[in-house]
PDB file of C-alpha atoms in Angstrom:
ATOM      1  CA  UNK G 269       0.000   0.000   0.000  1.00  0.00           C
ATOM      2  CA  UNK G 270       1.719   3.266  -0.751  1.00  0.00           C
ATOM      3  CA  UNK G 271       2.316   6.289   1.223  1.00  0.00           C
ATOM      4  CA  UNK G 272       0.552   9.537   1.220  1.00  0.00           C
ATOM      5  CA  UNK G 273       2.646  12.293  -0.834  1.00  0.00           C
ATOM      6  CA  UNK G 274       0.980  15.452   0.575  1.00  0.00           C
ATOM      7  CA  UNK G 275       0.125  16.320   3.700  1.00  0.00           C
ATOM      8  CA  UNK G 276      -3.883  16.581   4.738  1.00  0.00           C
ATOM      9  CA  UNK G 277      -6.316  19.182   6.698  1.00  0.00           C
ATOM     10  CA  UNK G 278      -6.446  17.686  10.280  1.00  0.00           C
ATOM     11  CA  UNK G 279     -10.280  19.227   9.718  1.00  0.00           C
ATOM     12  CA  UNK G 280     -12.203  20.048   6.496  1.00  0.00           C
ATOM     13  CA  UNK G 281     -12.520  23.827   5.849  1.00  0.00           C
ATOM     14  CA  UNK G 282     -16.002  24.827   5.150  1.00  0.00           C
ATOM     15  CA  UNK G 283     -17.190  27.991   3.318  1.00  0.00           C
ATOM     16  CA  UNK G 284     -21.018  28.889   1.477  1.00  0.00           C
ATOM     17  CA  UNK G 285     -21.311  30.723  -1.888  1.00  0.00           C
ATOM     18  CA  UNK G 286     -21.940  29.237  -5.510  1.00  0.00           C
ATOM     19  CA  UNK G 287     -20.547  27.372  -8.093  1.00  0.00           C
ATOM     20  CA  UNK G 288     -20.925  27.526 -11.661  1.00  0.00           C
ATOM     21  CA  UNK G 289     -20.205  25.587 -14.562  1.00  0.00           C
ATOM     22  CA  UNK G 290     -19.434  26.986 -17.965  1.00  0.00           C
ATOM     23  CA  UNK G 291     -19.795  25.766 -21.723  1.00  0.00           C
ATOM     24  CA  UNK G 292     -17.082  27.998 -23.165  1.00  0.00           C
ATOM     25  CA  UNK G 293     -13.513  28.419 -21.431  1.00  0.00           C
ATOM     26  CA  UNK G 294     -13.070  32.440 -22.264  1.00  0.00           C
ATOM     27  CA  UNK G 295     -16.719  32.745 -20.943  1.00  0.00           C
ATOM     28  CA  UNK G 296     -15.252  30.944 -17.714  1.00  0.00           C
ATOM     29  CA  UNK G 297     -12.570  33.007 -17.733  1.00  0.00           C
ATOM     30  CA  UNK G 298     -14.417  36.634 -18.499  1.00  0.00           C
ATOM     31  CA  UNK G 299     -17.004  35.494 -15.484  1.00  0.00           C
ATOM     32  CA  UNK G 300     -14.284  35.030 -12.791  1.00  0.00           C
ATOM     33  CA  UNK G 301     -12.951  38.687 -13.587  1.00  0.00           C
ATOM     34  CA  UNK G 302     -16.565  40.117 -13.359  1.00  0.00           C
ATOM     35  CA  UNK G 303     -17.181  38.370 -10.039  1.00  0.00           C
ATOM     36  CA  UNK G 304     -13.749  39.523  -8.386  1.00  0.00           C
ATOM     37  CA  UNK G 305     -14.308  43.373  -9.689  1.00  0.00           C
ATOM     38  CA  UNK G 306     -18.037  42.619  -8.012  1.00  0.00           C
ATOM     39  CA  UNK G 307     -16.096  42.960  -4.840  1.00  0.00           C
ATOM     40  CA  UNK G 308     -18.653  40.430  -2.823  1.00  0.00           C
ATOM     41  CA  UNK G 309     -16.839  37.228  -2.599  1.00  0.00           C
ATOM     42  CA  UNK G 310     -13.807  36.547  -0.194  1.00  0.00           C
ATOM     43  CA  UNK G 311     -12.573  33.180  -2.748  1.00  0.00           C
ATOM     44  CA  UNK G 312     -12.876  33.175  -6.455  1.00  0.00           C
ATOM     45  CA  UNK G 313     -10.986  30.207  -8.099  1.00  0.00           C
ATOM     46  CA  UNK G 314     -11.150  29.339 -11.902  1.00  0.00           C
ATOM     47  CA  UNK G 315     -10.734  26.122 -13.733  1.00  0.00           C
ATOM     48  CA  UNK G 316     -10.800  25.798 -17.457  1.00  0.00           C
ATOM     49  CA  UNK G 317     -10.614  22.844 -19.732  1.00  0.00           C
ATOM     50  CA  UNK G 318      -7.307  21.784 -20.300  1.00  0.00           C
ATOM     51  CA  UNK G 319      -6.332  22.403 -24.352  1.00  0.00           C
ATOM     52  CA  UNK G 320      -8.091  19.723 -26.484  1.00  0.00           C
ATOM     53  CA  UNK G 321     -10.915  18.636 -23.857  1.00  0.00           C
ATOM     54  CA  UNK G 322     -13.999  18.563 -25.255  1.00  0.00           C
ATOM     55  CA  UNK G 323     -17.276  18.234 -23.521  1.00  0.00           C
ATOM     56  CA  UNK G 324     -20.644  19.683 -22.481  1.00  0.00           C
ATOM     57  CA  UNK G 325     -18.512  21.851 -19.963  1.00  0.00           C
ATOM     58  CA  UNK G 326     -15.534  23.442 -19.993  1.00  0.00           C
ATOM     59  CA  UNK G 327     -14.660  25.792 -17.190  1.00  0.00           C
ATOM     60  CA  UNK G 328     -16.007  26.102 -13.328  1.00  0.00           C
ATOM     61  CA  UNK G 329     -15.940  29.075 -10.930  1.00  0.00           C
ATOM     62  CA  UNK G 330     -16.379  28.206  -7.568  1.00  0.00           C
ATOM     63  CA  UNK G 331     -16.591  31.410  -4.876  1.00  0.00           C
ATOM     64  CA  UNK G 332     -17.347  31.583  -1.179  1.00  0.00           C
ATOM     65  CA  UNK G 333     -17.812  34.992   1.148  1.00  0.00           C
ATOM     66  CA  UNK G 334     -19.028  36.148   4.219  1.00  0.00           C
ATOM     67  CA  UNK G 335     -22.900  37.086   2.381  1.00  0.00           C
ATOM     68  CA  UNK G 336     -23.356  33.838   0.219  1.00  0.00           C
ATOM     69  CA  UNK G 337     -26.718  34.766  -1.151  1.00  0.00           C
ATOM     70  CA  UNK G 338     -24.715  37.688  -2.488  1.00  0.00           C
ATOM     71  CA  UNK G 339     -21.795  35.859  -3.700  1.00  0.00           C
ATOM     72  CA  UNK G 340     -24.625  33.769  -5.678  1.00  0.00           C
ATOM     73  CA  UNK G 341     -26.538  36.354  -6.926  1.00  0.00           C
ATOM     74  CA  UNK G 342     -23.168  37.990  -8.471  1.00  0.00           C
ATOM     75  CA  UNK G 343     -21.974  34.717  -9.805  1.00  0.00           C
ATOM     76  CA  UNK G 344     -25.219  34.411 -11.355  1.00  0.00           C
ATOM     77  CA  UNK G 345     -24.887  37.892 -13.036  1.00  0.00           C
ATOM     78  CA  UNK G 346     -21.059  37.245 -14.019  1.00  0.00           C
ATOM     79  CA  UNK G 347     -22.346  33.754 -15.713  1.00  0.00           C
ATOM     80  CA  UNK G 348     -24.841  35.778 -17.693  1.00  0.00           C
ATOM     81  CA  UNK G 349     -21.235  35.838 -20.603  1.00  0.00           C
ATOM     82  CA  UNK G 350     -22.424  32.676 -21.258  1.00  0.00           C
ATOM     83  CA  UNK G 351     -26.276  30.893 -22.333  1.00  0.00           C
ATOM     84  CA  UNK G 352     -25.476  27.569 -21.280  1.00  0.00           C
ATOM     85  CA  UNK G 353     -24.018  28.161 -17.876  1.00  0.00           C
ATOM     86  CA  UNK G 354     -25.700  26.179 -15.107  1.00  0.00           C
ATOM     87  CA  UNK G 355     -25.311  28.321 -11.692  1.00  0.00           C
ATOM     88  CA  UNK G 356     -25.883  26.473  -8.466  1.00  0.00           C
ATOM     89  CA  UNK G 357     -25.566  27.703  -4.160  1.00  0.00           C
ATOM     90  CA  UNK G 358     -23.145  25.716  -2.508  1.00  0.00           C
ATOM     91  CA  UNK G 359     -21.283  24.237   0.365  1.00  0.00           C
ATOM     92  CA  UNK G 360     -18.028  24.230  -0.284  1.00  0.00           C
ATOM     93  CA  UNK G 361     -15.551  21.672   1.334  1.00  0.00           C
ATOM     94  CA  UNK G 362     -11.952  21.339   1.586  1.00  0.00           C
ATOM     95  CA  UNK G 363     -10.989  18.368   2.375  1.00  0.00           C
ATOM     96  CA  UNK G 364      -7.275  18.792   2.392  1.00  0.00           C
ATOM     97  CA  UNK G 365      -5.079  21.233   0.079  1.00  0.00           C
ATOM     98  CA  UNK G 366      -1.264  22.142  -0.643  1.00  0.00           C
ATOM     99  CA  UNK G 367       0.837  25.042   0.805  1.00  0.00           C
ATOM    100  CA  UNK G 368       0.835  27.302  -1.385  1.00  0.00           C
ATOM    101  CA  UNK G 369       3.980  28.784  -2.260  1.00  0.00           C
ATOM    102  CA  UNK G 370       2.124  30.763  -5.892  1.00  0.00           C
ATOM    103  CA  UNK G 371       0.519  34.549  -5.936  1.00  0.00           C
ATOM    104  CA  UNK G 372      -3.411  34.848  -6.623  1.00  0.00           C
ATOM    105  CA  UNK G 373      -3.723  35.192 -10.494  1.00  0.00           C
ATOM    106  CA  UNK G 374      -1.419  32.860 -11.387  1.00  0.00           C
ATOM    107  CA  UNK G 375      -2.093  29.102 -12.771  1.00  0.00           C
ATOM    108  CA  UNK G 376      -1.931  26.533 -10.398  1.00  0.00           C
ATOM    109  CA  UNK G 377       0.611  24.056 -10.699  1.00  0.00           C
ATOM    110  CA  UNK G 378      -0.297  20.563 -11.922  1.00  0.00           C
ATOM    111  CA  UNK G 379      -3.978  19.788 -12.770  1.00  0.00           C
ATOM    112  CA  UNK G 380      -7.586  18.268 -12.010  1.00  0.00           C
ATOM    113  CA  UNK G 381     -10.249  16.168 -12.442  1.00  0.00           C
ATOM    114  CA  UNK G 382     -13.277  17.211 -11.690  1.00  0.00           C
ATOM    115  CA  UNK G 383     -16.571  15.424 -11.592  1.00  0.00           C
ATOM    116  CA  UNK G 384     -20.034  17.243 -11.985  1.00  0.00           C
ATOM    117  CA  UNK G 385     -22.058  14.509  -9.654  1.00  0.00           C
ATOM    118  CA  UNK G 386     -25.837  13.466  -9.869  1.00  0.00           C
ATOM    119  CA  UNK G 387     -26.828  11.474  -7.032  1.00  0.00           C
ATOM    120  CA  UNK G 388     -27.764   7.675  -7.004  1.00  0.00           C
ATOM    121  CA  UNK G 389     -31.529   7.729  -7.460  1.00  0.00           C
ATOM    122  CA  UNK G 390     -32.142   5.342  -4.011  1.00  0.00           C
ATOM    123  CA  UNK G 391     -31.166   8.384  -2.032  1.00  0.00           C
ATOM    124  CA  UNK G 392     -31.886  11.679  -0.655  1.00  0.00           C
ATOM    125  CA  UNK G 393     -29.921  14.569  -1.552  1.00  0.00           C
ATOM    126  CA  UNK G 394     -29.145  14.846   1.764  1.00  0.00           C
ATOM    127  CA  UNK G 395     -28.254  11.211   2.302  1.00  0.00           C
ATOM    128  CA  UNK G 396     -26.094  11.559  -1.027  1.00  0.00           C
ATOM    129  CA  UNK G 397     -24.324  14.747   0.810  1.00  0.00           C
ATOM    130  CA  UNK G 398     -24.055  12.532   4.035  1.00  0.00           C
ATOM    131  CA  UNK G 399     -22.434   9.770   2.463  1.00  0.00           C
ATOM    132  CA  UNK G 400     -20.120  11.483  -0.116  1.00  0.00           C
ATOM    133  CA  UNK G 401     -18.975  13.268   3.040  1.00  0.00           C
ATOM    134  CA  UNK G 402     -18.461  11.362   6.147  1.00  0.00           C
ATOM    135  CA  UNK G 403     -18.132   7.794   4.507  1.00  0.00           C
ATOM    136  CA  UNK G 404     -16.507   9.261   1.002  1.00  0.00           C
ATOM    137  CA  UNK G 405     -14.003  11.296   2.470  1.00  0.00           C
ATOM    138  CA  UNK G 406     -12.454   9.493   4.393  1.00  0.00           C
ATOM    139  CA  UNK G 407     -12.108   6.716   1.816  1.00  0.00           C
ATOM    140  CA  UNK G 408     -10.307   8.896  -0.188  1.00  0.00           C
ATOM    141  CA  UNK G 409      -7.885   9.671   2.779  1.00  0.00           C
ATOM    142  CA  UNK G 410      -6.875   6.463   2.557  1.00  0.00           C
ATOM    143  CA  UNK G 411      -6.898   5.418  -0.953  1.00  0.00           C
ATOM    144  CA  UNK G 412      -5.697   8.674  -2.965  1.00  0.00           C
ATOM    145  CA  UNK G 413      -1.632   8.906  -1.967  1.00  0.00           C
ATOM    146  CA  UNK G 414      -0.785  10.708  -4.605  1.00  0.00           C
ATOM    147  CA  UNK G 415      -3.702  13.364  -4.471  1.00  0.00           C
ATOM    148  CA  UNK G 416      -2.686  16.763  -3.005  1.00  0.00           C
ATOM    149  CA  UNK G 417      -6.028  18.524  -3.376  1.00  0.00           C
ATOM    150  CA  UNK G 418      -9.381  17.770  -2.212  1.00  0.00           C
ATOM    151  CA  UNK G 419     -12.822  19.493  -2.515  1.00  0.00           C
ATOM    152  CA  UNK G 420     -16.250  18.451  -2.744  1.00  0.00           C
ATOM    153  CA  UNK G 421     -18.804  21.433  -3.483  1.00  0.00           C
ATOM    154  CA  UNK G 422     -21.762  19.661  -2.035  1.00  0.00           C
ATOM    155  CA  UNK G 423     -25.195  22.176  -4.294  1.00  0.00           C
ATOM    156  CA  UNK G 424     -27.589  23.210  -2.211  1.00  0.00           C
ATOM    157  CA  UNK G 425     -30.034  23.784  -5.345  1.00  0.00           C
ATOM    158  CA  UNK G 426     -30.051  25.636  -8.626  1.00  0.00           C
ATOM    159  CA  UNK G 427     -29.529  29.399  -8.856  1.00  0.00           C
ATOM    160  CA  UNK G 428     -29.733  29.596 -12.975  1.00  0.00           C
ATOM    161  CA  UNK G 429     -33.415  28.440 -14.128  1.00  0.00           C
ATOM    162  CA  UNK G 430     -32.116  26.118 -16.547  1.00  0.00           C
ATOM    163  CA  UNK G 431     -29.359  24.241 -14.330  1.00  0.00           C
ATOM    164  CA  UNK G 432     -29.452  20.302 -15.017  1.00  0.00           C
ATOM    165  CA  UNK G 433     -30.287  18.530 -11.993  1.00  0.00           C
ATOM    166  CA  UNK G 434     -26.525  18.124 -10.219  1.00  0.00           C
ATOM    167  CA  UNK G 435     -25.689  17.181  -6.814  1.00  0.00           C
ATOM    168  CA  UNK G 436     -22.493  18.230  -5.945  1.00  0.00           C
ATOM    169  CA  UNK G 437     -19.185  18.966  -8.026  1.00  0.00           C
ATOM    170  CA  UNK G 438     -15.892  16.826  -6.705  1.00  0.00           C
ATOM    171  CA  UNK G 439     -12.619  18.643  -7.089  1.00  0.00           C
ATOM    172  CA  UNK G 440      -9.714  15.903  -7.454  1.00  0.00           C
ATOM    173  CA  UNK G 441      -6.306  18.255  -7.937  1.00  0.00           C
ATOM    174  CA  UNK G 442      -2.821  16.757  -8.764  1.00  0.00           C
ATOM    175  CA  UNK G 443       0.822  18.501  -8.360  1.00  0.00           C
ATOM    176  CA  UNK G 444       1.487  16.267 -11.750  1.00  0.00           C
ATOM    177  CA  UNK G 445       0.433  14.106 -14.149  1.00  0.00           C
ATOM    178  CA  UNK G 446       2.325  11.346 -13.082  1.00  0.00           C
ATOM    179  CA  UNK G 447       0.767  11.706  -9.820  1.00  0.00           C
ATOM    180  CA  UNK G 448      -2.878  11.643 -11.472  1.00  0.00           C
ATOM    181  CA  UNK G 449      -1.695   8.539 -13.348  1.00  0.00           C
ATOM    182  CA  UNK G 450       0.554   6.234 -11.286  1.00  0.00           C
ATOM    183  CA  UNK G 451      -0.502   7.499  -7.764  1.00  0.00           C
ATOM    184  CA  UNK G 452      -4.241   8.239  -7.691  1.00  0.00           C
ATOM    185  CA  UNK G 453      -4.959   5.101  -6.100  1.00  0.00           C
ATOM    186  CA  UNK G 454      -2.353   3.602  -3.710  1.00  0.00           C
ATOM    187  CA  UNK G 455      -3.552   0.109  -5.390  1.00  0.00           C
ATOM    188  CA  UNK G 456      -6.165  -2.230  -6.946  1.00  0.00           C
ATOM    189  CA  UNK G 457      -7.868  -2.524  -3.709  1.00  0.00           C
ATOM    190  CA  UNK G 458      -7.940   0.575  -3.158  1.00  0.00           C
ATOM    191  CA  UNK G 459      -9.368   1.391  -6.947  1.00  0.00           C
ATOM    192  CA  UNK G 460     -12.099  -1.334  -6.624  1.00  0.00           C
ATOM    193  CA  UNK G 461     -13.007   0.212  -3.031  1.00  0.00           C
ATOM    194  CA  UNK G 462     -13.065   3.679  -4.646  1.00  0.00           C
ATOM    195  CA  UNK G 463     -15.440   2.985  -7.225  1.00  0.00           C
ATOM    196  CA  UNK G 464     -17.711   0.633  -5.387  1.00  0.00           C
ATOM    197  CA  UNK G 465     -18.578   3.294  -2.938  1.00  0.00           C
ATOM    198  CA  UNK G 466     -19.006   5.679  -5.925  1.00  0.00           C
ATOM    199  CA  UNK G 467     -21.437   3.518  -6.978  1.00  0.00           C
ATOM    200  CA  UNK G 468     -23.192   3.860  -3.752  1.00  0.00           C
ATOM    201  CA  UNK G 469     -23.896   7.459  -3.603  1.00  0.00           C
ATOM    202  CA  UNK G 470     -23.654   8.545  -7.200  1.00  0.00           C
ATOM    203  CA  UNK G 471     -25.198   8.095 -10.477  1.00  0.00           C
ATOM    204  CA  UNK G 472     -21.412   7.172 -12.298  1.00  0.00           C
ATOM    205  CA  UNK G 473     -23.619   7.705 -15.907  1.00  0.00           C
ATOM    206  CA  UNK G 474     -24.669  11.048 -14.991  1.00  0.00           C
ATOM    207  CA  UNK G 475     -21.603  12.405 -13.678  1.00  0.00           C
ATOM    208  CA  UNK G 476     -18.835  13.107 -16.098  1.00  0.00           C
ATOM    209  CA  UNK G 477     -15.381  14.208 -15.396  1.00  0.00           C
ATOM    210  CA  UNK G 478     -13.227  16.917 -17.154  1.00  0.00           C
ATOM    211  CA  UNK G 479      -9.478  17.698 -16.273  1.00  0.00           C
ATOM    212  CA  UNK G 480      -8.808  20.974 -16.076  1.00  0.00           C
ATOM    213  CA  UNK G 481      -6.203  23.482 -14.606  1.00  0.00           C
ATOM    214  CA  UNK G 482      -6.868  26.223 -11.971  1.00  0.00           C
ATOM    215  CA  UNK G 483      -5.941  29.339 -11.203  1.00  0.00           C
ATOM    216  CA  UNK G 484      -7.329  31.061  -7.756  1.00  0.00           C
ATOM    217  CA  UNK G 485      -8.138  34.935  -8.291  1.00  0.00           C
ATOM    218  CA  UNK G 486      -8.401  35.513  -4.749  1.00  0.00           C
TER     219      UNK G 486
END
């Protein structure tokens, strides 16, 4: 079984604002100015699509503040760039995250993959957010080594009228590929644990994955 690279959170960090998921990356990346100039939101972090990724979505902005309705009702304006965004409120999680030793504005090193979850049908969306957190997370404790950042954005409903039905949004960040590809899972058990308990709390059919590279703006 291998090691854990990076260090952990001895306690999640929990903040409230909005997420929202984008169809064009220079939409994504137009939005995530807008919001900061906005002046509302105490986090604003970007990810777009990483160069030939195609897909229904290609960038995120996730934001937190002190006032989340606010920080959702500005996100919601900011998304406005773009027709097919799908704005949602949400509780935002971090699980664990790097030091960082990089300035706001500039690209984050290594990547992500990040999955755009719908719930398993047999449940809740609050048993979904109960299990994806306190049986979930610690499951990836132990079976991602080689993953240095960790959020889930748990949506607490749909701020854009057209928003697909979407439970949550889960924020898998890497320092490298190699570390994405030969350390994701510390081994098979691990993998077939992984995506058994997945399979628990998620649709895995309605929840696809994009990688994608961040850059926080503040």
């Amino acid at each position: 079984m291998a090691e854990k690279t990076y260090p952990r959170l001895t306690e999640p960090v929990i903040a409230h604002g909005a997420v929202a998921l984008f169809t064009s990356r220079a939409a994504t990346e137009t939005a995530g100015r807008d919001l900061v100039d906005a002046g509302v939101a105490g986090s604003v972090v970007v990810h777009t699509a990483i160069d030939g990724w195609d897909g229904p979505w290609l960038g995120v902005v996730r934001a937190s503040g002190d006032d989340p309705a606010a920080v959702g009702q500005a996100l919601l304006a900011a998304a406005a760039v773009d027709s097919g965004a799908a704005v949602y409120a949400a509780t935002i999680r971090q699980m664990w995250a790097p030091e960082r030793t990089w300035a706001d504005g500039e690209q984050s090193p290594g990547l992500g993959a990040l999955f755009a979850i719908s719930r398993n049908p047999a449940l809740t969306h609050d048993q979904f957010e109960a299990h994806w957190r306190d049986n979930h997370g610690p499951l990836a404790d132990r079976y991602h080594p080689g993953m240095w950042d960790y959020v889930q954005c748990g949506f607490d409903g749909p701020l854009s009228p057209d928003a697909p039905p979407r439970d949550g949004l889960a924020l898998c960040k890497f320092a490298s590929m190699t570390d994405l590809k030969e350390r994701f899972f510390d081994s098979d058990e691990g993998r077939a644990a992984i995506a058994a308990d997945v399979r628990r709390f998620s649709d895995v059919n309605a929840s696809p994955s994009v990688r994608m590279t961040e850059t926080i703006l503040r």
